Backbone as a printed PyTorch tensor [residue, N CA C, xyz], in Angstrom:
tensor([[[ 98.9810, 128.2000,  80.6240],
         [ 99.2600, 128.8570,  81.6960],
         [ 98.3940, 128.1420,  82.5770]],

        [[ 98.8500, 128.1380,  83.4880],
         [ 97.8840, 127.3290,  85.2140],
         [ 97.0550, 129.3590,  85.7240]],

        [[ 95.6800, 128.8320,  85.9590],
         [ 95.1850, 130.2670,  87.0120],
         [ 95.8270, 129.9690,  88.1880]],

        [[ 95.9090, 128.4390,  88.7040],
         [ 96.1010, 128.0050,  89.8260],
         [ 97.4840, 129.0980,  90.2210]],

        [[ 97.4200, 128.7040,  92.1980],
         [ 99.2020, 129.8130,  92.3480],
         [ 99.6940, 128.6850,  92.5980]],

        [[101.2920, 128.9990,  93.3310],
         [102.0740, 127.9530,  93.5090],
         [101.8890, 127.2660,  95.1070]],

        [[102.1930, 126.3180,  95.4590],
         [102.2030, 125.2790,  96.3390],
         [102.1000, 126.3800,  97.7110]],

        [[101.7770, 126.1040,  98.8470],
         [101.9780, 126.9370, 100.0690],
         [103.1340, 126.1010, 100.3500]],

        [[104.0170, 126.6880, 101.2160],
         [105.0360, 125.4810, 101.9730],
         [104.1110, 125.3120, 103.3180]],

        [[105.1790, 124.1610, 103.9500],
         [104.5060, 123.4730, 105.3520],
         [104.0420, 124.6920, 106.3100]],

        [[105.0600, 125.3090, 106.2360],
         [104.9600, 126.5390, 107.6310],
         [104.0260, 127.7420, 107.3810]],

        [[103.3320, 128.0300, 105.7590],
         [102.7940, 128.8550, 105.6410],
         [101.6480, 128.0330, 105.2910]],

        [[101.0950, 126.6010, 105.3110],
         [100.0980, 126.0300, 105.5330],
         [ 99.5800, 125.4040, 107.2900]],

        [[100.4750, 126.0040, 108.1380],
         [100.3050, 125.4380, 109.2780],
         [ 99.8930, 126.9910, 109.7130]],

        [[100.6540, 127.8830, 109.6370],
         [100.1350, 129.0470, 110.0130],
         [ 98.3260, 129.3410, 109.6080]],

        [[ 98.9500, 129.2550, 107.9100],
         [ 97.1050, 128.9100, 107.6260],
         [ 96.2760, 128.2500, 108.8800]],

        [[ 96.0350, 127.5980, 109.0470],
         [ 95.0740, 126.9010, 109.4950],
         [ 94.5650, 127.0940, 110.5450]],

        [[ 96.1720, 127.5530, 111.4750],
         [ 96.5280, 128.0050, 112.7260],
         [ 95.7080, 129.5360, 112.5330]],

        [[ 95.3510, 130.3380, 111.4680],
         [ 95.0140, 131.9430, 111.4870],
         [ 93.2010, 130.8810, 111.8660]],

        [[ 93.0660, 130.2250, 110.8130],
         [ 91.6440, 130.1400, 110.5790],
         [ 91.1840, 129.5100, 111.9030]],

        [[ 91.5050, 128.4250, 112.5140],
         [ 91.8740, 127.6590, 114.1000],
         [ 90.7540, 129.0580, 114.8300]],

        [[ 92.2710, 130.3110, 115.2290],
         [ 91.7020, 131.1180, 115.5360],
         [ 90.7430, 132.4000, 115.1990]],

        [[ 90.5910, 133.0580, 114.2250],
         [ 89.3990, 133.3850, 113.7460],
         [ 87.7420, 133.0880, 113.8710]],

        [[ 87.6010, 131.2430, 113.9450],
         [ 86.3430, 131.3310, 113.9270],
         [ 86.1740, 130.2410, 115.3000]],

        [[ 85.5550, 130.9030, 116.3440],
         [ 85.2550, 130.1470, 117.4070],
         [ 83.7760, 128.0720, 116.8950]],

        [[ 83.3310, 128.4730, 116.4070],
         [ 82.5810, 127.3150, 116.1380],
         [ 82.9910, 126.6140, 115.2550]],

        [[ 82.6750, 125.4750, 115.1140],
         [ 82.9470, 124.4660, 114.0190],
         [ 81.8360, 123.4250, 114.2570]],

        [[ 81.7690, 122.7100, 113.1290],
         [ 80.1180, 121.7220, 112.7750],
         [ 80.8310, 120.6310, 113.0830]],

        [[ 80.4950, 119.7620, 114.6020],
         [ 80.0700, 118.6180, 114.8170],
         [ 79.9400, 117.2950, 114.1470]],

        [[ 80.0630, 116.7290, 113.5620],
         [ 79.8270, 115.4240, 112.2830],
         [ 80.2030, 114.1660, 113.8750]],

        [[ 78.7100, 113.9330, 114.1440],
         [ 78.6540, 112.3140, 114.3220],
         [ 77.6440, 111.5050, 113.7040]],

        [[ 77.9230, 109.8950, 113.8990],
         [ 76.7880, 109.2930, 113.2890],
         [ 75.0500, 109.1110, 114.2040]],

        [[ 74.2850, 108.8880, 113.2210],
         [ 73.2500, 108.8960, 114.0200],
         [ 72.3500, 107.7610, 113.3740]],

        [[ 72.1340, 106.7820, 113.8980],
         [ 71.6640, 105.2250, 112.9550],
         [ 72.2690, 105.1590, 111.6180]],

        [[ 73.6880, 105.7660, 111.7270],
         [ 74.7560, 104.9820, 110.4970],
         [ 74.5870, 106.0030, 109.2880]],

        [[ 74.0670, 107.6090, 109.4360],
         [ 73.9900, 108.6410, 108.9990],
         [ 74.7200, 109.7730, 109.7840]],

        [[ 75.1540, 110.6580, 109.1440],
         [ 75.9530, 112.4160, 109.1600],
         [ 75.2200, 112.7580, 109.9390]],

        [[ 75.3830, 113.6370, 111.1150],
         [ 74.2550, 114.2820, 112.3630],
         [ 75.6400, 115.3110, 112.0530]],

        [[ 74.8900, 117.0430, 111.9960],
         [ 75.7050, 118.0750, 112.3280],
         [ 75.5850, 118.5830, 113.1170]],

        [[ 76.5190, 119.7910, 114.4940],
         [ 75.5900, 120.7670, 115.2160],
         [ 76.9860, 121.2540, 114.9250]],

        [[ 76.4790, 122.5390, 115.6820],
         [ 77.5220, 123.6800, 116.2380],
         [ 77.8180, 123.7570, 117.3170]],

        [[ 79.2110, 123.3490, 117.5830],
         [ 80.2260, 123.3600, 118.9560],
         [ 81.4500, 123.9350, 118.9140]],

        [[ 81.3230, 124.8230, 120.0490],
         [ 82.7040, 125.7950, 120.6490],
         [ 83.8900, 124.6740, 120.6360]],

        [[ 85.0290, 125.3080, 120.7230],
         [ 86.1170, 123.7040, 120.3230],
         [ 86.8990, 124.8930, 120.4360]],

        [[ 88.2300, 124.0290, 120.9840],
         [ 89.3980, 124.8090, 121.8560],
         [ 90.4510, 123.3550, 120.8760]],

        [[ 91.7360, 123.3430, 120.6900],
         [ 92.8480, 122.9020, 120.3560],
         [ 93.6960, 122.6570, 121.1110]],

        [[ 94.2550, 121.1800, 120.9260],
         [ 95.6120, 121.0920, 121.8880],
         [ 96.8970, 121.9730, 121.2900]],

        [[ 98.0010, 120.8570, 121.3880],
         [ 98.6000, 121.6710, 120.6590],
         [ 99.1290, 121.8050, 119.0680]],

        [[ 98.2210, 120.9220, 118.5460],
         [ 98.2480, 120.5270, 117.2850],
         [ 96.9420, 120.0460, 116.5420]],

        [[ 96.5590, 120.4730, 115.2280],
         [ 95.5690, 119.5930, 114.7540],
         [ 94.8820, 118.0390, 115.1940]],

        [[ 95.6140, 117.0770, 116.0070],
         [ 95.1800, 116.2550, 116.4130],
         [ 94.5190, 115.9700, 117.4440]],

        [[ 94.7370, 117.4340, 118.3130],
         [ 93.6520, 116.8770, 119.6580],
         [ 92.8850, 118.2830, 119.8010]],

        [[ 91.6330, 118.3860, 119.9700],
         [ 90.8110, 119.6440, 119.5840],
         [ 90.1480, 118.3890, 121.1610]],

        [[ 89.5870, 119.6990, 121.6920],
         [ 88.1870, 120.2310, 122.8720],
         [ 87.1440, 120.7350, 122.8110]],

        [[ 85.5860, 119.9920, 123.3620],
         [ 84.8610, 119.8660, 123.1060],
         [ 83.9750, 119.7650, 124.3380]],

        [[ 83.1600, 121.3270, 125.0160],
         [ 82.4960, 120.6730, 126.2720],
         [ 80.9190, 120.1070, 126.1470]],

        [[ 80.6870, 119.6000, 126.5620],
         [ 79.8190, 119.0760, 126.0130],
         [ 77.9630, 118.6560, 126.6610]],

        [[ 77.1120, 118.6110, 126.4170],
         [ 76.0770, 118.3370, 127.6240],
         [ 75.9030, 117.1830, 127.0980]],

        [[ 75.6760, 116.0910, 128.0380],
         [ 75.1770, 114.5310, 127.5510],
         [ 73.1750, 114.4040, 127.3290]],

        [[ 73.2170, 115.5720, 127.6160],
         [ 71.7270, 115.7300, 126.6110],
         [ 71.6350, 116.0660, 125.6270]],

        [[ 72.6110, 116.4860, 124.9180],
         [ 72.7050, 116.8610, 123.1020],
         [ 73.0370, 115.8210, 122.4560]],

        [[ 72.5890, 115.7880, 121.7530],
         [ 72.0360, 114.2240, 121.0390],
         [ 73.0250, 113.8690, 120.3800]],

        [[ 74.3150, 115.0110, 119.9480],
         [ 75.7080, 114.8190, 119.5160],
         [ 76.2770, 114.0480, 120.5680]],

        [[ 75.9290, 114.4730, 121.4780],
         [ 77.0930, 113.6970, 122.3760],
         [ 76.4740, 112.4780, 122.3400]],

        [[ 75.4490, 112.4420, 122.4970],
         [ 74.6550, 110.7140, 122.8150],
         [ 74.9440, 110.2740, 121.7610]],

        [[ 74.9990, 110.7490, 120.4620],
         [ 75.5050, 109.5800, 119.5950],
         [ 77.6140, 109.5680, 119.6670]],

        [[ 77.6870, 110.3020, 120.6920],
         [ 79.2580, 109.8210, 120.3810],
         [ 79.2320, 109.2920, 121.5570]],

        [[ 78.7080, 108.7900, 122.5650],
         [ 78.4020, 107.8880, 123.3820],
         [ 78.1740, 106.9580, 122.5620]],

        [[ 77.5340, 106.3340, 121.4700],
         [ 77.2520, 105.4040, 121.2140],
         [ 78.3250, 104.8570, 120.1580]],

        [[ 78.9250, 105.8580, 119.4170],
         [ 79.6050, 105.1300, 118.1300],
         [ 81.0340, 106.6840, 118.1430]],

        [[ 81.8600, 106.3280, 118.9450],
         [ 82.7910, 107.6760, 118.6960],
         [ 83.9500, 108.1750, 117.4720]],

        [[ 83.5830, 107.0370, 116.2790],
         [ 83.4500, 107.9590, 114.8730],
         [ 83.1020, 109.3970, 114.9930]],

        [[ 83.8620, 110.5600, 114.2190],
         [ 83.5680, 112.2900, 114.0850],
         [ 84.0570, 112.6810, 112.8590]],

        [[ 83.3890, 113.5360, 112.9170],
         [ 84.3730, 114.8490, 111.6580],
         [ 84.1310, 116.0490, 112.2300]],

        [[ 85.4180, 116.6350, 112.5240],
         [ 85.1330, 118.2930, 112.8010],
         [ 85.5030, 119.2910, 111.9180]],

        [[ 84.0060, 119.8970, 111.0580],
         [ 84.0180, 121.4030, 110.0280],
         [ 84.6310, 122.7500, 110.6280]],

        [[ 85.4290, 122.5170, 110.2290],
         [ 86.1440, 124.3390, 110.3470],
         [ 85.7880, 125.3850, 109.1480]],

        [[ 85.1260, 126.5840, 108.5740],
         [ 85.1750, 126.9320, 107.8720],
         [ 85.1420, 128.6630, 108.4140]],

        [[ 85.4640, 129.2730, 107.3230],
         [ 85.2570, 130.6680, 106.8280],
         [ 83.9890, 130.9910, 106.7620]],

        [[ 83.5530, 132.3170, 107.5250],
         [ 82.2820, 132.8440, 106.8600],
         [ 82.1460, 133.6150, 105.7700]],

        [[ 81.1520, 132.8730, 104.9340],
         [ 80.4030, 133.1530, 103.4760],
         [ 79.9970, 135.0220, 103.7470]],

        [[ 80.3460, 135.2630, 102.6640],
         [ 80.0570, 136.8290, 102.3940],
         [ 79.8340, 137.2000, 101.3600]],

        [[ 78.7360, 138.4210, 100.7560],
         [ 78.7650, 138.1220,  99.2820],
         [ 80.2650, 138.6150,  98.2620]],

        [[ 80.7640, 139.2850,  99.1880],
         [ 81.4960, 139.5190,  97.5730],
         [ 83.6040, 137.9310,  97.3050]],

        [[ 82.9300, 137.0060,  98.4870],
         [ 83.4880, 135.6410,  98.8410],
         [ 83.2570, 134.6280,  97.5670]],

        [[ 84.3480, 134.2330,  97.1700],
         [ 83.5950, 133.8030,  96.4000],
         [ 83.5870, 132.4140,  97.1940]],

        [[ 82.3070, 131.1130,  96.8850],
         [ 82.6070, 129.9680,  98.8370],
         [ 82.7100, 129.2060,  98.1140]],

        [[ 83.3130, 128.7510,  96.6560],
         [ 84.1510, 127.5770,  96.5840],
         [ 85.1560, 127.7570,  96.8980]],

        [[ 85.9270, 129.0630,  97.5410],
         [ 87.2660, 129.3350,  97.3730],
         [ 87.4170, 129.5050,  99.0780]],

        [[ 86.5820, 129.0600, 100.0400],
         [ 86.4630, 129.8900, 101.2190],
         [ 87.2790, 128.8060, 102.0690]],

        [[ 88.3060, 129.6530, 103.1930],
         [ 88.8400, 129.0150, 103.6070],
         [ 88.2770, 127.8820, 104.2870]],

        [[ 89.0230, 126.3060, 104.6610],
         [ 88.3510, 125.3240, 105.8960],
         [ 89.1830, 124.2090, 105.6470]],

        [[ 88.6530, 123.6640, 107.0300],
         [ 89.5010, 122.8540, 107.5290],
         [ 88.6080, 121.2120, 107.9350]],

        [[ 88.3490, 120.1450, 107.1660],
         [ 88.0930, 118.7550, 108.0360],
         [ 88.7180, 117.8450, 108.9080]],

        [[ 88.3150, 117.5680, 109.7630],
         [ 89.1920, 116.6300, 111.0190],
         [ 88.1010, 115.2820, 110.3400]],

        [[ 88.7320, 114.2290, 111.0570],
         [ 88.2710, 113.0960, 111.2380],
         [ 88.6360, 112.1380, 112.3600]],

        [[ 87.7480, 111.7540, 113.0660],
         [ 88.8910, 111.1700, 114.1490],
         [ 88.1760, 110.0690, 114.9500]],

        [[ 87.9600, 110.1210, 116.5190],
         [ 87.0580, 109.5970, 117.3550],
         [ 87.3610, 110.6090, 118.6140]],

        [[ 86.3050, 110.7750, 119.6700],
         [ 86.0090, 111.3520, 120.6170],
         [ 86.1830, 110.8420, 122.0960]],

        [[ 85.9770, 111.1540, 122.9420],
         [ 86.1630, 110.6340, 124.2180],
         [ 85.9480, 111.1650, 125.6440]],

        [[ 85.3980, 111.3790, 126.4230],
         [ 85.0850, 111.9310, 128.2170],
         [ 86.8220, 111.8750, 128.0630]],

        [[ 86.9250, 113.2410, 128.6960],
         [ 88.3600, 113.8780, 129.6810],
         [ 87.9770, 113.4840, 130.4960]],

        [[ 88.9210, 112.2820, 131.6810],
         [ 88.6100, 112.7280, 132.5980],
         [ 88.4870, 113.6130, 133.6220]],

        [[ 87.8540, 113.8370, 134.4900],
         [ 88.5010, 115.9100, 135.1040],
         [ 89.6950, 115.1350, 136.7130]],

        [[ 90.2050, 113.9030, 136.1160],
         [ 91.0480, 113.6010, 137.2820],
         [ 92.6640, 113.6090, 136.0210]],

        [[ 91.8850, 113.8050, 135.0380],
         [ 93.5780, 113.3090, 133.5290],
         [ 94.2530, 114.2800, 134.0220]],

        [[ 95.9030, 114.4400, 133.9520],
         [ 96.6240, 116.0890, 133.9840],
         [ 96.6420, 117.0650, 132.8770]],

        [[ 96.2420, 116.4100, 132.2720],
         [ 95.9440, 117.5640, 131.0240],
         [ 94.7100, 118.6040, 131.3630]],

        [[ 93.7560, 118.0500, 131.8320],
         [ 92.2680, 118.5790, 132.2260],
         [ 92.4520, 119.9680, 132.3960]],

        [[ 92.9700, 119.9470, 133.6280],
         [ 93.5260, 121.5960, 134.3340],
         [ 93.7990, 122.5400, 133.5490]],

        [[ 94.2490, 121.9970, 132.0520],
         [ 94.7480, 123.2470, 130.6470],
         [ 94.3700, 123.2880, 129.8140]],

        [[ 93.1850, 121.8730, 129.7840],
         [ 92.6370, 122.2000, 128.5970],
         [ 91.2090, 123.0840, 129.2700]],

        [[ 90.6670, 122.8660, 130.3090],
         [ 90.0070, 123.6820, 130.7860],
         [ 90.2900, 125.4100, 130.7750]],

        [[ 91.3980, 126.0820, 131.1910],
         [ 91.5930, 127.0780, 130.9680],
         [ 91.9720, 127.9680, 129.7650]],

        [[ 92.0000, 126.5310, 128.9340],
         [ 92.4510, 127.0300, 127.3920],
         [ 90.7640, 127.8940, 127.1380]],

        [[ 90.1850, 126.2140, 127.4200],
         [ 89.2530, 126.8110, 127.3010],
         [ 88.3530, 128.1010, 127.6040]],

        [[ 88.1200, 128.1700, 128.9210],
         [ 87.3320, 129.0510, 129.5500],
         [ 87.7060, 130.5170, 128.8500]],

        [[ 89.6450, 130.4830, 129.2740],
         [ 89.8570, 132.1750, 128.4100],
         [ 89.0830, 132.3620, 127.2710]],

        [[ 88.8780, 130.8280, 125.9820],
         [ 88.1710, 131.4370, 124.4840],
         [ 86.7290, 131.7870, 124.4840]],

        [[ 86.1760, 130.6720, 126.0050],
         [ 85.1210, 131.1850, 125.6830],
         [ 84.3900, 131.5650, 127.4230]],

        [[ 84.4670, 132.4730, 127.8960],
         [ 84.6860, 132.8890, 129.1910],
         [ 83.2340, 132.7890, 129.6540]],

        [[ 82.4290, 133.1580, 128.9230],
         [ 80.9940, 132.3260, 129.3060],
         [ 80.8300, 131.4870, 129.4730]],

        [[ 81.0940, 130.5410, 129.4820],
         [ 80.6510, 129.0900, 129.6170],
         [ 81.3950, 128.1450, 130.8900]],

        [[ 81.9830, 128.8060, 131.7540],
         [ 82.5060, 129.0830, 132.7020],
         [ 81.3570, 128.0370, 134.2110]],

        [[ 79.8350, 129.2590, 133.8640],
         [ 78.7800, 128.2960, 134.6120],
         [ 78.8770, 127.3880, 134.2570]],

        [[ 78.9060, 126.5450, 132.9030],
         [ 78.0540, 124.9240, 132.8910],
         [ 79.6400, 124.2770, 133.2800]],

        [[ 81.1400, 124.9640, 133.2760],
         [ 81.5050, 123.9070, 134.0070],
         [ 80.9080, 123.2300, 135.6890]],

        [[ 80.1170, 124.1460, 136.4900],
         [ 79.2900, 123.5730, 136.7870],
         [ 78.4910, 122.7980, 137.3980]],

        [[ 78.1290, 122.6590, 135.9010],
         [ 76.2850, 121.4590, 135.5650],
         [ 77.1940, 120.4080, 135.8610]],

        [[ 76.3780, 119.1370, 136.3720],
         [ 76.2200, 118.2380, 136.0620],
         [ 76.4520, 117.3360, 135.1510]],

        [[ 75.9920, 117.7570, 134.3520],
         [ 75.4430, 117.0890, 132.7490],
         [ 76.9620, 117.6270, 132.2280]],

        [[ 77.6230, 118.0160, 131.8990],
         [ 79.0340, 118.4410, 131.1560],
         [ 80.0690, 118.0460, 131.5140]],

        [[ 80.4780, 117.4690, 130.3510],
         [ 81.9420, 117.0380, 130.1160],
         [ 83.2760, 117.3080, 129.5040]],

        [[ 84.5290, 117.6820, 129.3380],
         [ 84.7710, 118.1490, 128.4260],
         [ 85.4220, 116.3420, 127.2720]],

        [[ 85.4590, 116.7920, 126.2780],
         [ 85.1770, 115.8910, 125.2610],
         [ 86.5260, 116.1350, 124.6270]],

        [[ 87.6260, 114.7870, 124.5360],
         [ 89.2740, 114.9790, 123.6820],
         [ 88.5560, 114.7130, 122.7320]],

        [[ 89.1790, 115.1830, 121.4220],
         [ 88.9350, 114.5990, 120.0590],
         [ 90.2240, 114.6000, 119.8550]],

        [[ 90.5580, 112.7580, 119.1810],
         [ 92.0800, 112.6680, 118.3590],
         [ 91.4840, 112.6620, 117.3200]],

        [[ 92.3580, 113.1810, 116.6270],
         [ 91.5890, 113.4810, 115.4230],
         [ 93.2260, 112.7560, 114.3060]],

        [[ 92.7720, 111.9620, 112.9880],
         [ 93.5220, 111.2120, 112.6400],
         [ 93.8170, 111.6850, 111.4780]],

        [[ 93.3480, 112.2690, 110.2810],
         [ 93.4200, 113.0600, 109.0860],
         [ 92.6050, 114.4440, 109.5280]],

        [[ 93.8210, 115.2910, 108.1070],
         [ 93.2480, 116.3430, 108.0450],
         [ 93.0490, 116.7410, 106.8970]],

        [[ 92.4750, 117.7600, 106.6380],
         [ 92.5740, 117.8170, 105.3690],
         [ 91.9720, 119.6400, 105.2470]],

        [[ 92.8910, 121.1260, 104.3440],
         [ 92.6640, 121.7560, 104.5930],
         [ 92.5610, 122.4270, 103.0640]],

        [[ 91.4830, 123.7470, 102.9700],
         [ 91.3760, 124.3000, 101.4970],
         [ 91.5480, 125.6900, 101.9620]],

        [[ 92.5130, 126.3070, 101.0880],
         [ 92.9190, 127.5290, 101.6380],
         [ 92.5320, 128.0950, 100.1760]],

        [[ 92.0860, 128.1140,  99.5850],
         [ 91.5700, 128.5910,  98.1830],
         [ 91.5020, 127.5190,  96.9520]],

        [[ 91.3040, 127.8540,  95.4780],
         [ 91.5830, 127.1620,  94.8920],
         [ 92.6400, 126.6540,  94.8260]],

        [[ 92.8600, 125.1630,  94.4750],
         [ 94.6300, 124.8790,  94.1170],
         [ 95.2500, 124.8580,  95.2780]],

        [[ 95.4280, 125.0630,  96.1030],
         [ 95.7060, 125.4520,  97.9380],
         [ 94.7290, 124.0350,  98.8900]],

        [[ 94.4950, 122.6000,  98.3970],
         [ 94.2300, 121.6520,  99.3490],
         [ 95.6240, 121.2850, 100.1670]],

        [[ 95.7090, 121.0930, 100.7620],
         [ 96.6530, 119.7790, 101.6910],
         [ 96.0460, 118.9340, 102.4790]],

        [[ 96.3750, 118.0390, 102.5790],
         [ 96.4690, 116.0350, 103.2670],
         [ 97.8000, 116.1850, 104.3070]],

        [[ 96.6670, 115.4160, 105.6060],
         [ 98.2710, 115.8030, 106.7380],
         [ 97.1680, 114.7170, 107.3320]],

        [[ 98.4310, 113.7080, 107.7880],
         [ 98.1250, 112.5580, 109.1650],
         [ 98.6030, 112.8380, 110.3320]],

        [[ 98.1450, 112.2360, 111.2550],
         [ 98.5050, 112.2330, 112.9800],
         [ 99.7340, 111.8950, 112.8220]],

        [[100.5040, 111.1600, 112.3230],
         [102.0610, 110.3830, 112.3640],
         [102.8260, 111.6810, 112.4490]],

        [[102.5150, 112.2980, 111.0800],
         [103.3620, 113.6560, 111.3440],
         [102.3100, 114.9690, 110.5830]],

        [[102.3190, 115.3410, 111.9340],
         [100.9490, 116.3900, 112.5160],
         [101.8370, 118.0260, 111.3190]],

        [[102.9680, 118.0760, 111.3040],
         [103.5250, 119.3490, 110.6080],
         [103.7430, 118.8170, 109.0000]],

        [[103.3100, 117.8810, 108.5590],
         [103.7600, 117.4800, 106.5920],
         [102.9130, 117.5540, 106.2900]],

        [[102.4820, 118.9810, 105.5060],
         [101.1560, 118.8150, 104.5320],
         [101.4510, 118.7340, 103.6630]],

        [[100.4310, 117.5940, 103.0200],
         [100.9270, 117.6930, 101.5590],
         [100.3830, 118.0660, 100.5940]],

        [[100.5220, 118.6950,  99.8470],
         [ 99.6350, 119.3610,  98.8140],
         [ 99.1070, 118.4240,  97.7330]],

        [[ 97.7590, 118.7440,  98.0500],
         [ 96.6540, 117.6120,  96.5500],
         [ 96.8650, 118.1500,  95.2850]],

        [[ 97.2390, 117.5470,  94.4260],
         [ 97.5220, 118.4190,  93.4250],
         [ 95.8930, 117.9750,  92.8550]],

        [[ 95.8240, 119.5770,  91.5010],
         [ 93.9730, 118.9190,  91.1270],
         [ 94.4110, 118.4280,  89.9780]],

        [[ 93.7990, 117.0920,  88.9960],
         [ 94.6120, 116.5140,  87.5450],
         [ 94.0410, 117.8550,  86.5710]],

        [[ 95.0210, 117.0120,  85.6230],
         [ 94.8610, 117.9770,  84.7840],
         [ 94.5380, 117.0130,  83.5160]],

        [[ 93.3320, 117.9270,  83.2420],
         [ 92.1210, 117.7140,  82.2090],
         [ 93.1030, 117.5090,  80.6700]],

        [[ 91.8710, 116.2230,  80.1990],
         [ 93.1850, 115.4120,  78.2470],
         [ 92.5360, 116.5350,  77.7100]],

        [[ 93.6940, 117.0830,  77.0560],
         [ 93.9720, 118.0500,  75.3940],
         [ 93.1430, 116.9680,  74.9250]],

        [[ 92.1800, 116.8570,  73.8010],
         [ 91.7130, 115.8300,  72.6930],
         [ 91.7300, 117.0940,  71.7010]]])
C-alpha cells in the first residue's frame, strides 16, 4: 500500500499554486552571475496566469545587472518553514524563463503597476525613482510541489494542463 495521496486534478493544482502565490509575497529570483546562479528576494505579482510575473527592480541591484547581461532566470516561491512542518513537504513553485524591462508605453504597464501597488503600497515612492523599472518575466516551465507525491509539471503552451510527476517505484529484490 502506498503512503502517497492520490494526485490532484488540474483545477485543484491551479487553486493550490494560486493560494501559494497569494500567501507568499516574496520569491527568490535566481539570475546568472559569471555562469553561476545568484539568488535574491524580490516582491512579485503574477499576470493572468503563472506564465507572466512582474518585478519592480532597481538598476543598482546586482540581480538587475545580471538580467541585463543574461535574461535567463528562475523564480522560486515557497511557503515558510515552521518547526511543526516537514521541510521536505513544504509547498513550493519553481518557474523558469527570461526577463525584460516592460516599457511604460506598453498597454499592459498601467494594469501591472496598479496590481503591484495594490499588493505593495509602500513601494509607490519607488515608482518615482529614475533607477527603477518594471520587469516582465516570461515564464515557460513550472514545477509545483504540494506535498509528498504531489509534484506537477506544466509548460507555457498549455498553462492549465498540470501533469502529475509520478515517483519511480522501488524494485523489490
